[in-house]
Short mmCIF file of C-alpha atoms in Angstrom, two decimals:
data_model
loop_
_atom_site.label_atom_id
_atom_site.label_comp_id
_atom_site.label_asym_id
_atom_site.label_seq_id
_atom_site.Cartn_x
_atom_site.Cartn_y
_atom_site.Cartn_z
CA MET A 1 0.00 0.00 0.00
CA ILE A 2 1.15 3.53 -0.80
CA TYR A 3 -0.16 6.47 1.24
CA GLN A 4 0.42 10.07 0.18
CA TYR A 5 -0.22 13.22 2.20
CA LYS A 6 0.31 16.94 1.84
CA VAL A 7 0.72 19.03 4.98
CA ASN A 8 -1.89 21.76 4.61
CA ALA A 9 -2.83 22.50 8.22
CA ASN A 10 -0.83 24.81 10.48
CA LYS A 11 -1.58 22.59 13.50
CA HIS A 12 0.68 19.92 12.01
CA VAL A 13 3.63 22.20 11.32
CA GLY A 14 6.58 21.45 13.58
CA ILE A 15 5.58 17.99 14.75
CA ARG A 16 7.86 15.00 14.24
CA LEU A 17 7.57 12.99 11.05
CA ASP A 18 6.92 9.71 12.91
CA LYS A 19 4.17 11.32 14.99
CA TYR A 20 2.50 12.80 11.91
CA ILE A 21 2.41 9.37 10.26
CA SER A 22 0.96 7.79 13.41
CA LEU A 23 -1.85 10.37 13.39
CA ASN A 24 -2.77 9.38 9.84
CA LEU A 25 -2.01 5.65 9.96
CA SER A 26 -3.25 4.54 13.36
CA HIS A 27 -2.87 0.84 12.51
CA LEU A 28 0.93 1.22 12.48
CA SER A 29 2.85 1.02 15.76
CA ARG A 30 5.56 3.60 16.43
CA SER A 31 8.20 0.92 16.08
CA LYS A 32 6.77 -0.09 12.70
CA ILE A 33 6.79 3.56 11.56
CA LYS A 34 10.42 3.97 12.60
CA PHE A 35 11.25 0.75 10.80
CA LEU A 36 9.64 2.06 7.58
CA ILE A 37 11.51 5.38 7.90
CA ASN A 38 14.85 3.67 8.50
CA GLU A 39 14.21 1.31 5.57
CA LYS A 40 13.64 4.35 3.31
CA LYS A 41 9.96 3.52 2.85
CA VAL A 42 9.00 7.06 3.87
CA LEU A 43 9.81 10.02 1.65
CA VAL A 44 9.36 13.72 2.33
CA ASN A 45 9.35 15.70 -0.91
CA GLY A 46 11.10 12.71 -2.47
CA LEU A 47 13.87 12.60 0.14
CA ASN A 48 14.67 10.38 3.12
CA LYS A 49 14.29 12.04 6.52
CA ASP A 50 14.90 10.98 10.13
CA PRO A 51 11.98 10.08 12.43
CA ASP A 52 12.47 13.35 14.35
CA TYR A 53 12.29 15.54 11.23
CA LYS A 54 9.97 18.50 11.94
CA ILE A 55 7.46 18.81 9.12
CA ILE A 56 6.63 22.13 7.47
CA LEU A 57 3.71 23.47 5.49
CA ASN A 58 3.23 21.92 2.02
CA ASP A 59 5.52 18.96 2.74
CA LYS A 60 4.56 16.01 0.55
CA ILE A 61 4.84 12.75 2.47
CA LYS A 62 4.81 9.31 0.90
CA VAL A 63 4.58 6.12 2.96
CA ILE A 64 5.15 2.71 1.37
CA GLU A 65 3.82 -0.16 3.47
CA GLU A 66 4.63 -3.54 2.03
CA ILE A 67 1.94 -6.08 2.80
CA LYS A 68 3.62 -9.45 2.83
CA ASN A 69 2.08 -12.86 3.18
CA GLU A 70 4.65 -13.85 5.75
CA THR A 71 4.49 -17.04 7.74
CA TYR A 72 4.55 -16.15 11.40
CA LEU A 73 7.47 -17.48 13.33
CA LYS A 74 7.11 -20.58 15.44
CA GLY A 75 8.17 -21.05 19.00
CA GLU A 76 10.94 -23.51 19.75
CA SER A 77 11.97 -25.13 23.01
CA ILE A 78 15.37 -23.49 23.50
CA LYS A 79 16.74 -22.99 27.00
CA LEU A 80 16.92 -19.35 28.07
CA ASN A 81 19.06 -17.82 30.81
CA ILE A 82 16.60 -15.23 32.15
CA ALA A 83 18.14 -12.44 34.21
CA TYR A 84 14.83 -10.65 34.80
CA GLU A 85 11.23 -10.84 33.61
CA ASP A 86 7.92 -9.07 34.19
CA LYS A 87 4.73 -8.55 32.17
CA ASP A 88 6.37 -5.86 30.02
CA LEU A 89 9.89 -7.00 29.24
CA ILE A 90 12.46 -9.72 29.64
CA VAL A 91 16.24 -9.50 30.07
CA ILE A 92 18.16 -12.44 28.63
CA ASP A 93 21.77 -13.43 29.23
CA LYS A 94 22.47 -14.70 25.71
CA PRO A 95 25.14 -17.35 25.12
CA ALA A 96 27.64 -17.02 22.27
CA GLY A 97 26.40 -18.90 19.21
CA LEU A 98 22.73 -17.97 19.54
CA VAL A 99 21.39 -15.75 16.73
CA MET A 100 19.07 -12.94 17.84
CA HIS A 101 16.32 -13.30 15.22
CA PRO A 102 15.56 -15.15 11.96
CA GLY A 103 17.24 -13.90 8.81
CA ALA A 104 19.12 -15.17 5.79
CA GLY A 105 20.56 -18.56 6.68
CA ASN A 106 18.93 -18.62 10.13
CA GLN A 107 15.23 -19.32 9.85
CA SER A 108 15.00 -21.17 13.16
CA GLY A 109 16.90 -21.84 16.35
CA THR A 110 17.08 -18.14 17.27
CA LEU A 111 16.45 -16.17 20.45
CA VAL A 112 13.14 -14.98 18.96
CA ASN A 113 11.97 -18.56 18.40
CA ALA A 114 12.80 -19.31 22.03
CA LEU A 115 10.95 -16.21 23.24
CA ILE A 116 7.81 -17.03 21.26
CA ASN A 117 7.78 -20.43 22.95
CA HIS A 118 8.39 -18.85 26.36
CA CYS A 119 6.10 -15.80 26.13
CA GLY A 120 3.23 -17.16 24.04
CA LYS A 121 1.75 -16.32 20.65
CA SER A 122 0.97 -12.69 21.54
CA PHE A 123 4.71 -11.99 21.54
CA SER A 124 4.76 -12.59 17.75
CA PHE A 125 2.91 -9.32 17.19
CA VAL A 126 5.23 -6.97 19.12
CA GLY A 127 7.07 -4.66 16.72
CA GLU A 128 8.31 -6.30 13.53
CA ASN A 129 6.86 -9.74 12.82
CA GLN A 130 10.25 -11.14 11.75
CA ARG A 131 12.03 -9.79 14.85
CA PRO A 132 9.28 -9.31 17.43
CA GLY A 133 10.21 -7.52 20.64
CA ILE A 134 13.79 -6.85 19.55
CA VAL A 135 14.97 -3.32 20.34
CA HIS A 136 18.72 -3.94 20.15
CA ARG A 137 21.03 -6.77 19.15
CA ILE A 138 24.35 -8.33 19.97
CA ASP A 139 26.29 -10.44 17.50
CA LYS A 140 25.70 -14.18 17.22
CA ASP A 141 29.14 -14.97 18.65
CA THR A 142 29.00 -12.33 21.38
CA SER A 143 27.51 -13.28 24.74
CA GLY A 144 25.70 -11.20 27.32
CA LEU A 145 22.68 -9.14 28.26
CA VAL A 146 19.86 -8.05 25.96
CA VAL A 147 16.45 -6.59 26.82
CA VAL A 148 13.37 -7.59 24.81
CA ALA A 149 9.96 -5.87 24.88
CA LYS A 150 6.72 -7.81 25.36
CA ASN A 151 4.34 -5.11 24.09
CA ASP A 152 4.37 -2.13 21.73
CA PHE A 153 4.32 0.47 24.52
CA ILE A 154 7.55 -0.86 26.01
CA HIS A 155 9.03 -1.53 22.55
CA ALA A 156 8.52 2.10 21.49
CA ASN A 157 9.83 3.50 24.77
CA LEU A 158 12.97 1.35 24.85
CA SER A 159 13.59 2.11 21.18
CA ASP A 160 13.49 5.82 22.03
CA GLN A 161 15.98 5.29 24.84
CA PHE A 162 18.36 3.55 22.45
CA SER A 163 17.89 6.33 19.87
CA LYS A 164 18.73 8.93 22.53
CA HIS A 165 21.75 6.88 23.71
CA SER A 166 20.45 6.85 27.29
CA ILE A 167 20.78 3.07 27.64
CA LYS A 168 23.92 2.06 29.56
CA ARG A 169 25.90 -0.82 28.04
CA LYS A 170 29.30 -2.06 29.11
CA TYR A 171 31.23 -4.89 27.50
CA ILE A 172 34.26 -6.82 28.68
CA THR A 173 36.72 -8.03 26.07
CA ILE A 174 40.19 -9.50 25.64
CA CYS A 175 42.23 -7.98 22.84
CA TRP A 176 45.76 -8.32 21.51
CA GLY A 177 48.38 -5.79 22.55
CA VAL A 178 48.31 -2.91 25.01
CA ILE A 179 46.10 0.05 24.11
CA SER A 180 47.63 3.51 24.37
CA PRO A 181 46.41 5.51 26.13
CA SER A 182 45.07 2.94 28.59
CA LYS A 183 41.78 4.85 28.85
CA GLY A 184 40.04 6.93 26.20
CA THR A 185 37.40 7.29 23.51
CA ILE A 186 37.31 5.97 19.95
CA SER A 187 35.03 7.94 17.62
CA SER A 188 34.33 7.43 13.92
CA LEU A 189 31.64 6.96 11.32
CA ILE A 190 30.75 3.31 10.66
CA SER A 191 29.24 1.93 7.46
CA ARG A 192 29.17 -1.34 5.54
CA SER A 193 32.31 -2.35 3.71
CA ASP A 194 32.11 -1.88 -0.06
CA GLY A 195 34.00 -5.12 -0.67
CA ASN A 196 32.19 -7.32 1.87
CA ARG A 197 28.63 -6.45 2.87
CA LYS A 198 28.91 -8.63 5.99
CA LYS A 199 31.72 -6.45 7.34
CA MET A 200 31.66 -2.92 8.71
CA LYS A 201 34.33 -0.23 8.41
CA SER A 202 35.23 3.13 9.90
CA SER A 203 35.30 6.34 7.92
CA LYS A 204 35.66 10.06 8.49
CA ILE A 205 33.21 10.98 5.73
CA LYS A 206 30.61 8.20 5.43
CA GLY A 207 28.41 6.27 7.84
CA LYS A 208 26.72 6.65 11.22
CA GLU A 209 28.43 8.16 14.24
CA ALA A 210 29.97 5.53 16.52
CA VAL A 211 31.49 6.34 19.92
CA THR A 212 33.17 3.80 22.21
CA HIS A 213 34.61 4.69 25.62
CA TYR A 214 37.20 2.20 26.84
CA LYS A 215 39.49 1.55 29.78
CA THR A 216 42.13 -1.13 30.34
CA LEU A 217 41.37 -3.32 33.35
CA LYS A 218 44.33 -5.70 33.20
CA ILE A 219 47.44 -6.26 31.10
CA LEU A 220 48.32 -9.88 30.26
CA LYS A 221 51.87 -11.17 29.73
CA ASP A 222 53.54 -14.12 28.04
CA GLU A 223 55.94 -16.62 29.61
CA LYS A 224 58.86 -14.16 29.25
CA ASN A 225 56.91 -11.38 30.97
CA ASN A 226 56.29 -9.44 27.75
CA LYS A 227 53.04 -7.49 27.63
CA ILE A 228 50.93 -9.34 25.10
CA ALA A 229 47.21 -8.63 25.58
CA SER A 230 44.67 -6.59 27.54
CA VAL A 231 41.39 -7.06 29.33
CA VAL A 232 39.35 -4.01 28.36
CA GLU A 233 35.98 -2.58 29.40
CA CYS A 234 34.10 -0.83 26.60
CA GLN A 235 31.10 1.41 27.21
CA LEU A 236 28.93 2.18 24.21
CA GLU A 237 27.65 5.69 23.65
CA THR A 238 26.18 4.51 20.35
CA GLY A 239 25.32 1.00 19.24
CA ARG A 240 26.41 0.40 15.66
CA THR A 241 26.81 -3.03 14.10
CA HIS A 242 30.14 -4.62 15.16
CA GLN A 243 31.13 -1.29 16.73
CA ILE A 244 33.56 -2.51 19.42
CA ARG A 245 35.08 -5.12 17.11
CA VAL A 246 35.69 -2.54 14.36
CA HIS A 247 37.01 0.16 16.70
CA LEU A 248 39.51 -2.07 18.52
CA SER A 249 40.66 -3.78 15.32
CA GLU A 250 41.24 -0.51 13.48
CA LYS A 251 43.15 0.80 16.51
CA GLY A 252 45.45 -2.20 16.09
CA HIS A 253 44.06 -4.37 18.88
CA PRO A 254 41.77 -7.07 17.44
CA ILE A 255 39.69 -9.13 19.85
CA PHE A 256 40.72 -12.70 20.63
CA GLY A 257 38.77 -15.16 18.49
CA ASP A 258 37.47 -12.54 16.03
CA LYS A 259 37.92 -14.19 12.65
CA VAL A 260 36.30 -11.32 10.74
CA TYR A 261 38.22 -8.28 11.99
CA GLY A 262 41.59 -9.66 12.97
CA ARG A 263 43.43 -12.94 13.24
CA SER A 264 45.65 -13.84 16.17
CA PRO A 265 49.20 -12.51 15.65
CA MET A 266 51.24 -15.71 15.35
CA LYS A 267 54.34 -14.39 17.13
CA LYS A 268 52.34 -13.42 20.21
CA LEU A 269 50.21 -16.56 20.06
CA LYS A 270 53.28 -18.84 20.03
CA ALA A 271 54.69 -17.01 23.05
CA LEU A 272 51.75 -18.15 25.19
CA SER A 273 51.53 -21.37 27.17
CA GLU A 274 49.91 -24.45 25.66
CA LYS A 275 47.02 -24.03 28.10
CA SER A 276 46.38 -20.47 26.90
CA ILE A 277 46.56 -21.49 23.23
CA GLU A 278 44.10 -24.28 23.96
CA GLN A 279 41.73 -21.82 25.65
CA ILE A 280 41.92 -19.43 22.67
CA SER A 281 41.29 -22.18 20.09
CA GLY A 282 38.29 -23.34 22.13
CA LEU A 283 36.52 -19.96 22.13
CA PRO A 284 32.94 -20.20 20.75
CA GLY A 285 33.36 -16.78 19.14
CA GLN A 286 35.09 -13.48 19.76
CA ALA A 287 36.10 -12.81 23.36
CA LEU A 288 33.42 -10.17 23.87
CA HIS A 289 30.75 -10.19 26.58
CA ALA A 290 27.90 -7.71 27.19
CA GLN A 291 28.40 -7.54 30.95
CA PHE A 292 26.24 -4.58 32.06
CA LEU A 293 22.87 -3.26 30.89
CA GLY A 294 20.98 -0.33 32.39
CA PHE A 295 17.74 1.30 31.24
CA TYR A 296 14.66 3.17 32.49
CA HIS A 297 11.59 0.96 32.98
CA PRO A 298 8.71 3.09 31.63
CA ARG A 299 5.98 1.17 33.48
CA LYS A 300 7.73 0.90 36.83
CA GLU A 301 9.16 4.41 36.35
CA LYS A 302 12.58 3.53 37.72
CA ASN A 303 16.07 2.74 36.50
CA MET A 304 16.94 -0.95 36.15
CA ASN A 305 20.53 -2.22 36.14
CA PHE A 306 21.74 -5.73 35.37
CA GLN A 307 25.18 -7.34 35.51
CA SER A 308 26.16 -10.65 33.98
CA VAL A 309 28.86 -13.01 35.19
CA MET A 310 31.64 -13.44 32.65
CA PRO A 311 31.41 -16.83 30.84
CA VAL A 312 33.70 -19.48 32.32
CA TYR A 313 35.67 -19.85 29.08
CA LEU A 314 36.63 -16.15 29.20
CA SER A 315 37.63 -16.16 32.87
CA ASN A 316 39.61 -19.37 32.29
CA LEU A 317 41.39 -17.71 29.35
CA ILE A 318 42.30 -14.65 31.42
CA ASN A 319 43.49 -16.79 34.32
CA SER A 320 45.64 -18.90 31.98
CA ILE A 321 47.73 -15.87 31.05
CA LYS A 322 49.93 -14.04 33.54
CA SER A 323 48.99 -10.54 34.62
#
């Protein structure tokens, strides 16, 4: 369906684009409207605009809503590590290896399939029907905390918090080398790689703003007492795809086990003990864990903070290397 509007009333001048669309298309949730805008299915005078664009008189707005005969996702009995749950939302401590939602090559066995089974059929209709309830993601091979909405009110509110960067997220990671300075901020624009659409890259002229604050928690040494790696805490100000992995790799400190953005430097790898090498080869993915998650609960009207215990394989890896 294609909907077209012309702003001809002064009372609509100055309101946000997403709000204007919701006034005219009441069957669309706010999350669905934002999805359409981000997918370039909404044009203002033939151009793409952000959800918070303030409309002006005589703006011509076109909304393209694709009606698909999609098969609704099925629930699957997959064990979940639930950190918190109430009638509005659920916080999951996701293991490495579990995909967030169905997509190309992953039509089942995802966190969403597990949540549909756990929460019931009504969950299938929260937000997008191919990724219901999802307001943010972590990579398949990254472990840690994610919050998922159970209704559209919570979905829209949490989505706004992520858009405003008010959600607190801290990751723990093990990377090669010693970062200088030991504490700081990495800032760049991140976009998809031209050569490999599955990879992301930094740029000074193209992409979305990405800001990572980091601090070194521990320096790890080889058998000869040479500094060889670091345990680093990364706090996200923004949440771009592969952000921490890209930022650390491009700074010259790829994450252990990250086969996309940096292989293990052989000279440093060989300098480690057999036990450490065995721990590294046994990693289920990159050594990256979403350890802390904080957000404002709109229904309870209070801040909620959650902390996850580091996976055993990461703590064993750290303990196998001298500090």
